[in-house]
PDB file of C-alpha atoms in Angstrom:
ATOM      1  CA  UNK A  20      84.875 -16.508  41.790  1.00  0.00           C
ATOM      2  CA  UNK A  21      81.167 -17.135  43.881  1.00  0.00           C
ATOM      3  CA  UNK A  22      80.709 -13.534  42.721  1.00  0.00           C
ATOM      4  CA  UNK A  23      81.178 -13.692  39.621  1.00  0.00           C
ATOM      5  CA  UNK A  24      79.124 -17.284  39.726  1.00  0.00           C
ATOM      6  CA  UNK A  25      76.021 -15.329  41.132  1.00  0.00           C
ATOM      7  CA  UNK A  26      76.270 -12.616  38.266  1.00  0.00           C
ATOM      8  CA  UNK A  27      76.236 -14.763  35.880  1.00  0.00           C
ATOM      9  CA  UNK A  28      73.104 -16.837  37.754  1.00  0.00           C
ATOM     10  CA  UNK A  29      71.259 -13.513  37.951  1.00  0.00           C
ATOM     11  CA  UNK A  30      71.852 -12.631  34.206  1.00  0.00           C
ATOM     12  CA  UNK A  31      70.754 -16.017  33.286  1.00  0.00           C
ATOM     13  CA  UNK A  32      67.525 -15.362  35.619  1.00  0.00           C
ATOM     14  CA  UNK A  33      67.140 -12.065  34.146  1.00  0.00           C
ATOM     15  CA  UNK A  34      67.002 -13.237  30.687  1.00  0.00           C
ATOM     16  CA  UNK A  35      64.931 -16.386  31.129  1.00  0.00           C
ATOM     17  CA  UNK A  36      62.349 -13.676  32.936  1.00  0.00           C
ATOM     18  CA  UNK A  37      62.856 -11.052  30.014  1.00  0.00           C
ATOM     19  CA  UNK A  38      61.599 -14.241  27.360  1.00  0.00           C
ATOM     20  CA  UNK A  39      58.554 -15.000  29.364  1.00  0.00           C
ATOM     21  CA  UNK A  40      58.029 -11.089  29.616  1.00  0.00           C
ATOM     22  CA  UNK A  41      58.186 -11.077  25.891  1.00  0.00           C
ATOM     23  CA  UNK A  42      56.128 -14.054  25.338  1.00  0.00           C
ATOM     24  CA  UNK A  43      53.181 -12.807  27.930  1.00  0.00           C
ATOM     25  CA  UNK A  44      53.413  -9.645  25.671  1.00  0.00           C
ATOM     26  CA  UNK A  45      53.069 -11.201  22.280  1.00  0.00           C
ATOM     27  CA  UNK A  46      50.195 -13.372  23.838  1.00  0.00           C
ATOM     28  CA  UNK A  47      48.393 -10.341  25.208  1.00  0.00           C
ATOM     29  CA  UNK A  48      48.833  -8.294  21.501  1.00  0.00           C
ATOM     30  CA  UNK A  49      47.245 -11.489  20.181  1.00  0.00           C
ATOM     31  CA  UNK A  50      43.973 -11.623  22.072  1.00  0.00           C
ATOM     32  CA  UNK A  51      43.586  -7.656  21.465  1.00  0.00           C
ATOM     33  CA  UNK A  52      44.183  -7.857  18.501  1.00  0.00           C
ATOM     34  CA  UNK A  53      41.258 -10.549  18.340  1.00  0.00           C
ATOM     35  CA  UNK A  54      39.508  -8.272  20.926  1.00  0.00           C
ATOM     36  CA  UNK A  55      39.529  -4.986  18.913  1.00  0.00           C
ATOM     37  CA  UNK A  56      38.798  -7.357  15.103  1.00  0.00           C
ATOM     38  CA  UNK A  57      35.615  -8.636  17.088  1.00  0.00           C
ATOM     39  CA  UNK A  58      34.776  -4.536  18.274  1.00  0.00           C
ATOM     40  CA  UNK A  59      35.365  -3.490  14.666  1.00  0.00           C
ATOM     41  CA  UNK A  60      32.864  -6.531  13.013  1.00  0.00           C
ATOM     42  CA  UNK A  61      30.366  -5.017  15.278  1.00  0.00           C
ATOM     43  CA  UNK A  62      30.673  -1.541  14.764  1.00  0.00           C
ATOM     44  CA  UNK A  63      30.256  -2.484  10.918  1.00  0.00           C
ATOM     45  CA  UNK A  64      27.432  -4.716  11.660  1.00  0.00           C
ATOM     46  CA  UNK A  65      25.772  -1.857  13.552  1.00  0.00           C
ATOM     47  CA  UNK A  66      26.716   0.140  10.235  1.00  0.00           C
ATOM     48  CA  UNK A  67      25.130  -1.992   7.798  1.00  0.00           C
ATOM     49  CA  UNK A  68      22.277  -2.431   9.843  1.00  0.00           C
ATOM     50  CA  UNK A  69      21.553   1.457  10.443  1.00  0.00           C
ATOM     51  CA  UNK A  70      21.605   1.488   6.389  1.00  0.00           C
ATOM     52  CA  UNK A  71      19.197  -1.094   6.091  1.00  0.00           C
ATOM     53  CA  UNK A  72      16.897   0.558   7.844  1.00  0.00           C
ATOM     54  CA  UNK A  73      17.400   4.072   6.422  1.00  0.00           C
ATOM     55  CA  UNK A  74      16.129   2.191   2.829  1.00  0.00           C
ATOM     56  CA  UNK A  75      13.356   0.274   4.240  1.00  0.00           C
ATOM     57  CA  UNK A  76      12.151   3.365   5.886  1.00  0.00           C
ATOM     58  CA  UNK A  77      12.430   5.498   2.073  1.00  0.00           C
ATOM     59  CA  UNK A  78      10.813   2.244   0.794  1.00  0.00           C
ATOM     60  CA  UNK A  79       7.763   2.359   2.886  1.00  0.00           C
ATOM     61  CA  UNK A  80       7.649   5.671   2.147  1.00  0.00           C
ATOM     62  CA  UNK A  81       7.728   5.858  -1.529  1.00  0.00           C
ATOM     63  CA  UNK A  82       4.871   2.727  -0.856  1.00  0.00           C
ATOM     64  CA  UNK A  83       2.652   5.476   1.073  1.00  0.00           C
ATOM     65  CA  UNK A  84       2.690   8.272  -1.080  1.00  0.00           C
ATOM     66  CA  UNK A  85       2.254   6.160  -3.970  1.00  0.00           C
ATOM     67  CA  UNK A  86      -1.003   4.730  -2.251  1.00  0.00           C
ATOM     68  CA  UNK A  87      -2.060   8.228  -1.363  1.00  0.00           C
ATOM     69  CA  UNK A  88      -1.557   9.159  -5.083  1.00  0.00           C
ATOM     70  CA  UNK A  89      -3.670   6.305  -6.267  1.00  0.00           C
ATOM     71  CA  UNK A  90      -6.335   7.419  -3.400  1.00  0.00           C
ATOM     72  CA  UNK A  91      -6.504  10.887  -4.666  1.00  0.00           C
ATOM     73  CA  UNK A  92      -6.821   9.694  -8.412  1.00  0.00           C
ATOM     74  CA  UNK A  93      -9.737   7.240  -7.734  1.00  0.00           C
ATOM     75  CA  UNK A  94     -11.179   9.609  -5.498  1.00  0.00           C
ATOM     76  CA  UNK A  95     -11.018  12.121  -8.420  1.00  0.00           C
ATOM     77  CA  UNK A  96     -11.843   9.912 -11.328  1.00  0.00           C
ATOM     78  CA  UNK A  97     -15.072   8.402  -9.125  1.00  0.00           C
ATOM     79  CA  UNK A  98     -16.331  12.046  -8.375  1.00  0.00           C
ATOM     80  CA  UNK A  99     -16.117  12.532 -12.129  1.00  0.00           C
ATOM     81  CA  UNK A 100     -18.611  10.026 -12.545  1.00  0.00           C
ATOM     82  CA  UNK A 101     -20.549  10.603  -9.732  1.00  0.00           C
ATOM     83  CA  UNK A 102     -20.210   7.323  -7.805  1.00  0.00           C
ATOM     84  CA  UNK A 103     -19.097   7.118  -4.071  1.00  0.00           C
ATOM     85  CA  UNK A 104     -15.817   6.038  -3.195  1.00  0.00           C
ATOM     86  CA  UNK A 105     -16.350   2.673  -1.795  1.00  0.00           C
ATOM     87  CA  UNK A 106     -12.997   1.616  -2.286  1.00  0.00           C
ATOM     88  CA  UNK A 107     -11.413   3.685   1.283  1.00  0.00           C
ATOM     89  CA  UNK A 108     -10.705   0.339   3.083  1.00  0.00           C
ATOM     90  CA  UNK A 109      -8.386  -0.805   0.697  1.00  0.00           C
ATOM     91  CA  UNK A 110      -5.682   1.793   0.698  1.00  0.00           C
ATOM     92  CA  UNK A 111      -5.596   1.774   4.671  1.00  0.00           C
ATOM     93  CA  UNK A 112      -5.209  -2.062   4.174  1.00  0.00           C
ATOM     94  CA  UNK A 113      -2.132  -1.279   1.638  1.00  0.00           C
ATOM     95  CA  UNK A 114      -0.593   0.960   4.197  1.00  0.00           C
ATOM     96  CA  UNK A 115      -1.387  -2.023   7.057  1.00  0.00           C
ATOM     97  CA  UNK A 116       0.408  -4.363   4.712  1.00  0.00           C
ATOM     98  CA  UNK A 117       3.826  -2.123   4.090  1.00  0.00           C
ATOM     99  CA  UNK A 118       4.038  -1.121   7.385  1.00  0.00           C
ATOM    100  CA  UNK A 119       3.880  -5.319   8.771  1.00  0.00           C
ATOM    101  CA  UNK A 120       6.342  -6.183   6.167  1.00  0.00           C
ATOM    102  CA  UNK A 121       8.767  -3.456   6.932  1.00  0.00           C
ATOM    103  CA  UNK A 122       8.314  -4.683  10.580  1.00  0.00           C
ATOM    104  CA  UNK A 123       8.621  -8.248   9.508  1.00  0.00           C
ATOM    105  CA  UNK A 124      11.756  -7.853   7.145  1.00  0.00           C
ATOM    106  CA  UNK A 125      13.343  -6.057  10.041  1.00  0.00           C
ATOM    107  CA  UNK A 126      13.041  -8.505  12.422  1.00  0.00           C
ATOM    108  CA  UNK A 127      14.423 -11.314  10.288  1.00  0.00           C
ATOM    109  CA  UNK A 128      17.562  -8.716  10.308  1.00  0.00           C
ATOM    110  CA  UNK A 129      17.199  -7.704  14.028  1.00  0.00           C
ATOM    111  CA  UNK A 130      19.521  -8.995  16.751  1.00  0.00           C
ATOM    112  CA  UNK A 131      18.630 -12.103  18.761  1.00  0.00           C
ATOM    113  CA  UNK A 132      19.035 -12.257  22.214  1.00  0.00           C
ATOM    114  CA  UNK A 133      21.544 -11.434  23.686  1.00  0.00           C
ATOM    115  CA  UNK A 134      23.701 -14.562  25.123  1.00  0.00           C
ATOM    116  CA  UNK A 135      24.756 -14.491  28.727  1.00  0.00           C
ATOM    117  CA  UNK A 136      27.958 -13.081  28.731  1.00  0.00           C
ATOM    118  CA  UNK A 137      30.634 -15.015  31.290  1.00  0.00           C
ATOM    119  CA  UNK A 138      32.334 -13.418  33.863  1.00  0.00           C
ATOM    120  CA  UNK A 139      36.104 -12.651  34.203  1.00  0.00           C
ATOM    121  CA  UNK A 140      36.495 -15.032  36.403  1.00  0.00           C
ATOM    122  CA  UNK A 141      34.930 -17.745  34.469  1.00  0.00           C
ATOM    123  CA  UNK A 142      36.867 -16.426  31.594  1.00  0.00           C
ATOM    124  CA  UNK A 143      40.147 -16.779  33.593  1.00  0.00           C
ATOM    125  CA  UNK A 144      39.165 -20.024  34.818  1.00  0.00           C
ATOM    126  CA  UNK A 145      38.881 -21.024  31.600  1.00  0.00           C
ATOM    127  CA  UNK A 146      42.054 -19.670  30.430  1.00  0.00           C
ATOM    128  CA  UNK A 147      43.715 -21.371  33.103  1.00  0.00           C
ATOM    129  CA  UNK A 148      42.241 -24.635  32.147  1.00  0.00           C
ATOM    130  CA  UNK A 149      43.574 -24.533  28.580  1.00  0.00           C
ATOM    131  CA  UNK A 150      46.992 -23.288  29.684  1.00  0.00           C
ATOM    132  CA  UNK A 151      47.970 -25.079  32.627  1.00  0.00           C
ATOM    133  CA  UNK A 152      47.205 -24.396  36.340  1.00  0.00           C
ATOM    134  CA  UNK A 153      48.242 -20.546  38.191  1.00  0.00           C
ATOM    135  CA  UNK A 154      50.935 -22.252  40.248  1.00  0.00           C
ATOM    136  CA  UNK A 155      53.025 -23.828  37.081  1.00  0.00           C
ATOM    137  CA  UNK A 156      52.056 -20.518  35.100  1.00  0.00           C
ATOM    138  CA  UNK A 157      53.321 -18.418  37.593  1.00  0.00           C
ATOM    139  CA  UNK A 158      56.687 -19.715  38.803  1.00  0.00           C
ATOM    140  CA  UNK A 159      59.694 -17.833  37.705  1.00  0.00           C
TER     141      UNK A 159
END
């Protein structure tokens, strides 16, 4: 009879430690999941941010060869008529301007700094706070 008493005491222990194995498990999936959704915003926000500045690079681009264009044609159109080009100062001042507002534009969209990250013991700590102490977490 005491034997079959202790069986059945171990099953029961063996059970109630097979739920809390099941529940640690779910819990851990959770914050990976949460883990890997937070990896996966960032990779896209690296993304999206690489494609920005593909187009602001083609648009300052398409600004400098169009203000080369309009050099060369004023430079042309003023030799037809015989008058210096006076006007140099202006197109180097165009350029100036594109290139500071491409810089500008991509530092409203640049990252800020970086926040201190906390360490996994301060992250455990914390944990532990929300959840209960390591003793009453940790008993069988």
């Amino acid at each position: 009879m005491m034997v079959i008493v202790a069986v059945s005491i171990a099953f029961v222990a063996l059970i109630v430690a097979a739920i809390r194995l099941n529940m640690v498990v779910a819990d851990t999936r959770a914050r990976f999941r949460v883990l890997a959704a937070g990896y996966g915003d960032a990779g896209l926000l690296v993304d999206a941010r690489k494609r920005f500045r593909r187009r602001q690079e083609s648009v300052e681009q398409v600004v400098d060869t169009g203000t080369v264009g309009l050099q060369t044609a004023h430079r042309t159109i003023s030799g037809w008529f015989g008058k210096p080009n006076t006007g140099e100062g202006v197109y180097d001042n165009v350029r100036a301007f594109n290139r500071n507002l491409g810089r500008t534009v991509s530092g409203l969209f640049a990252p800020g700094p970086r926040k201190r990250s906390e360490s996994l013991e301060e992250w455990r700590a914390k944990q532990d706070s929300s959840t209960g102490s390591d003793e009453s977490r940790n008993k069988p």
